Coordinates of C-alpha atoms in Angstrom, one line a residue:
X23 CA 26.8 14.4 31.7
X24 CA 29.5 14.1 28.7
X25 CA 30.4 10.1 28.1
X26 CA 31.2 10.8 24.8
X27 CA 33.9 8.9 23.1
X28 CA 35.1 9.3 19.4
X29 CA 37.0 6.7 17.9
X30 CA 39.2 6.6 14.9
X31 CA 39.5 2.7 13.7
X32 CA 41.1 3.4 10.2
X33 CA 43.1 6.3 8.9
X34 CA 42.3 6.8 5.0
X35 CA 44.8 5.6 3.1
X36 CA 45.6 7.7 -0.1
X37 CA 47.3 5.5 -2.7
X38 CA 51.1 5.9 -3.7
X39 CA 52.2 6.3 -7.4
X40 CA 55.6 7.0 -7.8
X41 CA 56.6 4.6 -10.4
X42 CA 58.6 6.0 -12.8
X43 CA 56.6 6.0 -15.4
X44 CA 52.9 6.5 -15.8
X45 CA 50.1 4.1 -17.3
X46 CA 49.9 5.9 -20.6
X47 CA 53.9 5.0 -21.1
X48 CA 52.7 1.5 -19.8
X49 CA 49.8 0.9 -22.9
X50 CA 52.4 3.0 -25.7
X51 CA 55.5 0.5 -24.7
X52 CA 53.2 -2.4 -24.7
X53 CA 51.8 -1.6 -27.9
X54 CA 54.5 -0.7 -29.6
X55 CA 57.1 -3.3 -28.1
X56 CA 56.6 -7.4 -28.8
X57 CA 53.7 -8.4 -30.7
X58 CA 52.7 -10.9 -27.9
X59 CA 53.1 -8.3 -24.8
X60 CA 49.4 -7.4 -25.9
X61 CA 47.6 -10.7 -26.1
X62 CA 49.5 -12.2 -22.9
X63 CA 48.0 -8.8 -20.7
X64 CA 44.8 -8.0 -22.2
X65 CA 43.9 -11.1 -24.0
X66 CA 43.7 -9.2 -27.4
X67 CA 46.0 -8.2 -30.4
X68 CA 47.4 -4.8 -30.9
X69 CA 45.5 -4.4 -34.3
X70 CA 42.4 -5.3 -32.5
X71 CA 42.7 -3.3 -29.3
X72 CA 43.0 -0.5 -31.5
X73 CA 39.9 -1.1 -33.6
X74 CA 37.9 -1.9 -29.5
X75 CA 39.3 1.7 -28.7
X76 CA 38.0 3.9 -31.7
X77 CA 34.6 1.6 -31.9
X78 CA 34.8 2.9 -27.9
X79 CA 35.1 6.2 -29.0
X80 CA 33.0 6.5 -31.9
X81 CA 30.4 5.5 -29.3
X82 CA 31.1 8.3 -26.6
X83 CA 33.7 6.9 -24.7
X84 CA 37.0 9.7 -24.0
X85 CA 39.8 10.4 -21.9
X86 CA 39.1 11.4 -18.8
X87 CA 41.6 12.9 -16.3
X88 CA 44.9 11.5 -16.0
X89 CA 43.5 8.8 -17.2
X90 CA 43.5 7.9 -21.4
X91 CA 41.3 6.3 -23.4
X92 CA 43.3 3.7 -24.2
X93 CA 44.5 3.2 -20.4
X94 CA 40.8 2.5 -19.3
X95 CA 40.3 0.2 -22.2
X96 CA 43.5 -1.5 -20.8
X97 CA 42.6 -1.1 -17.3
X98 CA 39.1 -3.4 -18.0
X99 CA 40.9 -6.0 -20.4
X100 CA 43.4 -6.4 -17.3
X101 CA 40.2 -7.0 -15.1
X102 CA 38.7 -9.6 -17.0
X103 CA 42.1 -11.2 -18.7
X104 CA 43.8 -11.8 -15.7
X105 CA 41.0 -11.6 -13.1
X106 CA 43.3 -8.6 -11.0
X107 CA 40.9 -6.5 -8.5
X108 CA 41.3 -2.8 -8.5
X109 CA 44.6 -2.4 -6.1
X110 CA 46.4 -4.3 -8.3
X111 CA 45.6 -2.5 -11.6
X112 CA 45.5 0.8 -10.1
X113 CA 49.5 -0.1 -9.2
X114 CA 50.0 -1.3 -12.5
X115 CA 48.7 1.9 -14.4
X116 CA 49.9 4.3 -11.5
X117 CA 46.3 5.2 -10.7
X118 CA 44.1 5.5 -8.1
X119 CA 41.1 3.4 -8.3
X120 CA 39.3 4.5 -5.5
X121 CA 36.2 6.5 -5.4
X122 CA 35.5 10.1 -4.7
X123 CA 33.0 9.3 -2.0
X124 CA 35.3 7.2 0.7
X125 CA 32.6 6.3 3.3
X126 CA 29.3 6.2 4.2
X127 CA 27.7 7.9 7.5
X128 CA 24.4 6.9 9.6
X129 CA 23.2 6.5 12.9
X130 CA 21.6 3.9 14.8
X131 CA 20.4 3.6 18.3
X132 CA 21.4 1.0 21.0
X133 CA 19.3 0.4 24.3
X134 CA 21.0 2.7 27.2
X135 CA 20.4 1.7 30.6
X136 CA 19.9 4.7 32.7
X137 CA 19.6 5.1 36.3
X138 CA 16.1 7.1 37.3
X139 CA 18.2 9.4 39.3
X140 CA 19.8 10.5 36.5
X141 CA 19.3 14.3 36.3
X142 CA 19.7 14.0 32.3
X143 CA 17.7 10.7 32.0
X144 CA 15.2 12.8 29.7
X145 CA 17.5 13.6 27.0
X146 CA 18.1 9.5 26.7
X147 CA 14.5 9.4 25.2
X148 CA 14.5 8.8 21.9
X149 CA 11.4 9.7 19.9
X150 CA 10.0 6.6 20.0
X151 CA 10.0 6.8 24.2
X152 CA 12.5 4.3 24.4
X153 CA 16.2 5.3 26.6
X154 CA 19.3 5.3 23.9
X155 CA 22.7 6.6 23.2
X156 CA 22.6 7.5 19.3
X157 CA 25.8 6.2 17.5
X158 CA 27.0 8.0 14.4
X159 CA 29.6 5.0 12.3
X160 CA 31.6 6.1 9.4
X161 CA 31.8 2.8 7.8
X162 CA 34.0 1.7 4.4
X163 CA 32.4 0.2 1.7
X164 CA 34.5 -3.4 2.6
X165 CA 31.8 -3.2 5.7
X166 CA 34.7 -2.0 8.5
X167 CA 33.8 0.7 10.8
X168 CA 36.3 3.5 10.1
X169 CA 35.1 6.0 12.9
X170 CA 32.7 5.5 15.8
X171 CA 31.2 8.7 17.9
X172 CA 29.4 6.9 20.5
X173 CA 27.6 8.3 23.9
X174 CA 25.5 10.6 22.7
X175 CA 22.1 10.7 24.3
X176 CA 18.9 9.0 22.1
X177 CA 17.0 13.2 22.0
X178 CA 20.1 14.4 20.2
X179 CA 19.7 14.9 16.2
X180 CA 22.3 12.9 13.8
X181 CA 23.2 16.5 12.4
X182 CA 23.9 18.2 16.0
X183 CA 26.5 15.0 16.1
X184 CA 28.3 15.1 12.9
X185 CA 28.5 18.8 13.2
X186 CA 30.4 18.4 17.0
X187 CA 32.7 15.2 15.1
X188 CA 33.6 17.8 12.5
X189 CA 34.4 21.4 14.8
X190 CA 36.0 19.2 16.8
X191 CA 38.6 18.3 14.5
X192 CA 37.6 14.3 14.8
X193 CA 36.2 13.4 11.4
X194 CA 38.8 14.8 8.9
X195 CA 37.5 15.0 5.1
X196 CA 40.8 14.1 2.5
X197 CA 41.0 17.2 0.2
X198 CA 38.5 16.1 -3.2
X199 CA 36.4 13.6 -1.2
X200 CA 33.2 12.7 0.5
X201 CA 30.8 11.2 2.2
X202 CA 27.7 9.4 1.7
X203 CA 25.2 10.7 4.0
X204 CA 21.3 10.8 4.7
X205 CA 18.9 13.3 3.9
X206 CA 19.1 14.2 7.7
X207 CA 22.1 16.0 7.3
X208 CA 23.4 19.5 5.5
X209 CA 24.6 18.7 1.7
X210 CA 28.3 20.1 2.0
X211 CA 31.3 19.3 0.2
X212 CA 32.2 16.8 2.4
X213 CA 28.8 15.3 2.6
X214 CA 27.2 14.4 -0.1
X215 CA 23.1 14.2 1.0
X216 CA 20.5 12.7 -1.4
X217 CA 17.4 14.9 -2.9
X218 CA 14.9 15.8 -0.2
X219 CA 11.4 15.4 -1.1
X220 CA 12.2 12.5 -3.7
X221 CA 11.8 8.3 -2.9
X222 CA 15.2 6.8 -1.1
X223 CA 14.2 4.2 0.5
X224 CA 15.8 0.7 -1.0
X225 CA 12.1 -0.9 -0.1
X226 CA 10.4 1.3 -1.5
X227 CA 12.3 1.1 -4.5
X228 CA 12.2 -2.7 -4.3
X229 CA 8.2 -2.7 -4.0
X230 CA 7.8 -0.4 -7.2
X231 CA 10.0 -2.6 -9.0
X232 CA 7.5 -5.5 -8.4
X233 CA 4.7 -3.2 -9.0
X234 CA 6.3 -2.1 -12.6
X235 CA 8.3 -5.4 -13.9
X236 CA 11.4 -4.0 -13.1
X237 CA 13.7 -0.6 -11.5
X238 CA 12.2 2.5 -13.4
X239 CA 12.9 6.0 -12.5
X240 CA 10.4 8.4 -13.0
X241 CA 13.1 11.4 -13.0
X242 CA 17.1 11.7 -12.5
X243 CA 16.5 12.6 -9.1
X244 CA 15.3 9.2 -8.6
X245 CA 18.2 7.5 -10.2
X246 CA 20.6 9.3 -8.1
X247 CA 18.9 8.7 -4.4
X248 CA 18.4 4.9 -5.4
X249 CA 22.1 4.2 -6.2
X250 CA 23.0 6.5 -3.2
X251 CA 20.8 4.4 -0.9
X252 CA 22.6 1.4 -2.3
X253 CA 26.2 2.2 -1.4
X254 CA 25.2 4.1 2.1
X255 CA 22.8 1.1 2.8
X256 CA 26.1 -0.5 4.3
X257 CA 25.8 1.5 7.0
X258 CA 22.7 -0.5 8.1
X259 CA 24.2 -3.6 7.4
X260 CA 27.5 -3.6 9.2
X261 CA 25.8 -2.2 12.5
X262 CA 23.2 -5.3 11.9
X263 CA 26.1 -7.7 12.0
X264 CA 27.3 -6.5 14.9
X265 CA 23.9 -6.8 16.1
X266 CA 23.5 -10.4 15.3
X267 CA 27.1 -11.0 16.7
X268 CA 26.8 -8.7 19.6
X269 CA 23.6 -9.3 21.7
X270 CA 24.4 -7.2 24.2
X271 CA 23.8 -3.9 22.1
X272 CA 19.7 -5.4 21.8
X273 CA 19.9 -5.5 25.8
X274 CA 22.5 -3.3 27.5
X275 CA 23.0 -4.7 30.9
X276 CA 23.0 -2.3 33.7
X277 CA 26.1 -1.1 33.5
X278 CA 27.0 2.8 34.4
X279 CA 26.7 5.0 31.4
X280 CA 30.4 5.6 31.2
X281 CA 30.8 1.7 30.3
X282 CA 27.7 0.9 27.9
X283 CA 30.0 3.5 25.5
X284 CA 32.8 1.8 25.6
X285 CA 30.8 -1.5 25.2
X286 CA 30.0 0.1 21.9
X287 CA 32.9 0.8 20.8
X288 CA 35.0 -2.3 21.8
X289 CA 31.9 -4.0 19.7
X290 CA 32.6 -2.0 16.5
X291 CA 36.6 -2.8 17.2
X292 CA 35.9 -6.4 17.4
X293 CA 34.2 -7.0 14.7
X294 CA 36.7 -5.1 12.8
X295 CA 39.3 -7.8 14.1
X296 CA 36.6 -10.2 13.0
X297 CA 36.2 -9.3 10.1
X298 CA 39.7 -9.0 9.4
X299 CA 40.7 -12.4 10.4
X300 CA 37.5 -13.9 8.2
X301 CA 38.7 -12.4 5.1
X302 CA 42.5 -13.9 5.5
X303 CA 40.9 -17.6 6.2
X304 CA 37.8 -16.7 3.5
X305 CA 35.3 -16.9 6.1
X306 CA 31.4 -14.8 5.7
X307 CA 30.1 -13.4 7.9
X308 CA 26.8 -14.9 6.6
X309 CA 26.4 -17.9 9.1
X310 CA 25.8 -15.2 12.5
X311 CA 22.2 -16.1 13.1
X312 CA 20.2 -13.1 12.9
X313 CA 18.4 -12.1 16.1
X314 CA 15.3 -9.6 16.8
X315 CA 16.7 -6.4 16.8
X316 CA 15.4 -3.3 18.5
X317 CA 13.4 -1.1 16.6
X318 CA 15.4 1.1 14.3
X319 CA 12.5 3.0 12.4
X320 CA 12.3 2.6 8.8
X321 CA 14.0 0.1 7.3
X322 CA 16.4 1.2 4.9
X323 CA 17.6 3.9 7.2
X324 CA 16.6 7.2 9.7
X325 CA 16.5 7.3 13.3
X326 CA 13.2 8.8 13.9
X327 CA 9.7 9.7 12.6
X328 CA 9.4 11.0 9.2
X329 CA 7.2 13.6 9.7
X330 CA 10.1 15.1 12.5
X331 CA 12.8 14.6 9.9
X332 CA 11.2 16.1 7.2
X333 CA 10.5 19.4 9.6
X334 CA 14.3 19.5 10.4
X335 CA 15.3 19.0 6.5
X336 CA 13.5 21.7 6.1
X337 CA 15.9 24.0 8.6
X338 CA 19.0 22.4 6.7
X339 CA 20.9 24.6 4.3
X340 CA 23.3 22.9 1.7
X341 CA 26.7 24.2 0.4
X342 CA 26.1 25.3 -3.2
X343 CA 29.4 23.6 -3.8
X344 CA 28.3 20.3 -3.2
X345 CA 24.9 20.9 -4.8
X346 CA 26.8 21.7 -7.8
X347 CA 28.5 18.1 -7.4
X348 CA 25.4 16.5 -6.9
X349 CA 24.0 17.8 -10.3
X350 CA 26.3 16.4 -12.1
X351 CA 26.8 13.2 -10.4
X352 CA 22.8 12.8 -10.8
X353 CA 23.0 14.2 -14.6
X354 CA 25.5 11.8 -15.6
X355 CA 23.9 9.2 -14.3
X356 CA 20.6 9.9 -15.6
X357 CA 22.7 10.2 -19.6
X358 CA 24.5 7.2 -18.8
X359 CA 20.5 5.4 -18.2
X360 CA 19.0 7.3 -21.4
X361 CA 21.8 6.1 -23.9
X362 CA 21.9 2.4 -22.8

């Protein structure tokens, strides 16, 4: 029985800069051309952004990149002068503002009806007993589902299904980024996993805060799985408002196999529409009333027991590349923690 369906909702979309001249030409004309060019863009004189840069990097702060000194100093004074998000100033200083890691990935399960006389009704058990078709959702940090692989049955792991996505040639990985995943899945260059063996759960974080006055970290490794949970956490919260929106994903009707997919994914497309149209008239999402949901395990994310996933981490082999990558990610942040 193969009801799969993968669905492709946004391509990536790599930014253009093909000005004719670059950001660092931008900041030396402005700072060498009209005295008031500086004051009306970044709401500071030219003898006084030059003192805020070498303060800046007396204290640490350096080019990086493509990307100057004195363009990110410009690039924040832009932000908070003239209130521009990050498309804008990215266009202005021919840069790309976006992130390395372009996506996040998880799975969730939603209630299958399956007839008994199903000959493959057993691999529909999930490992809570309950019949499912597990859904793997890339989904963009704006909270729009980017790629949906739905129909597969509620036994099979989230690896086994991002492994098929990517052979298959469906999920496609721009060259230089990655994505967010759980510690269910293979660390690769593509997929950037948290530390095993080390807290990630948001709640649990949450409840030692209470416990010690505030976030404390008793290592890096810490650090790094609590800001990863926080920016794959919107995995969890896009498929709960589609939930909420959505009843019929809490209670499939009885619909043949075949059609409970595409329910799926015409519910990820819609909200994507939604969501869409909410943002041109400035409309939240926050008035759908929330509903019980079915059972989705822990709360912050996983499909399935602990004990199980801990048993298949332990099978999973990461890419040295991307173990190298999540060194440094987790070293920086830890430096960037010990020097405030």
């Amino acid at each position: 029985m193969n009801e799969r369906l993968n669905m492709m909702l946004h391509e990536w979309r790599e930014v253009k800069n093909d000005r004719p001249f670059s950001g660092a030409q931008k900041i030396t004309n402005q700072l060498q051309g009209h005295h008031q060019r500086c004051p009306d863009q970044y709401r500071i004189s030219v003898p006084n952004f030059l003192a805020l840069c070498s303060e800046l990097e007396s204290m640490g702060l350096q080019s990086n990149g493509n990307v100057t000194l004195e363009e990110q100093v410009a690039m924040f004074m832009q932000c908070l002068g003239q209130a521009h998000n990050f498309r804008t100033i990215g266009e202005d200083f021919q840069h790309s503002l976006e992130t390395d890691a372009i996506d996040a990935i998880d799975g969730t399960h939603i209630k299958a009806y399956v007839d008994q006389k199903d000959e493959f009704k057993e691999r529909f058990i999930n490992r809570k007993g309950e019949a499912t078709q597990n859904v793997m959702a890339a989904v963009d940090f704006d909270e729009n589902f980017v790629a949906v692989v739905a129909g597969w049955e509620g036994s099979a792991h989230d690896n086994i299904i991002l492994r098929s996505a990517v052979e298959e040639g469906f999920l496609r990985v721009p060259h230089g980024k990655y994505y967010l995943v759980d510690a269910g899945y293979a660390n690769t260059p593509q997929f950037l996993a948290p530390y095993r063996r080390v807290s990630y759960h948001l709640a649990s974080f949450r409840d030692r805060a209470r416990a010690r006055g505030g976030y404390q970290y008793d290592n890096a490794e810490e650090l790094f799985n609590h800001r990863h949970a926080q920016l794959r956490n919107v995995v969890e919260r896009t498929f709960g408002i589609v939930k909420n929106r959505f009843h019929i994903l809490n209670d499939m009707l009885r619909f043949d196999f075949k059609t409970q997919v595409k329910i799926v994914a015409a519910c990820c497309t819609l909200h994507n529409f939604i969501k869409h149209h909410d943002r041109l008239r400035n409309v939240s999402d926050d008035n759908i009333v929330e509903v019980p949901q079915f059972n989705q395990g822990s709360q912050d994310g996983g499909n399935g027991d602990s004990e199980d996933l801990q048993n298949w981490e332990d099978e999973i082999i990461d890419s040295q590349a991307e173990v190298n990558l999540r060194e440094s990610i987790k070293n920086t942040l830890w430096q960037m923690r010990q020097s405030a």
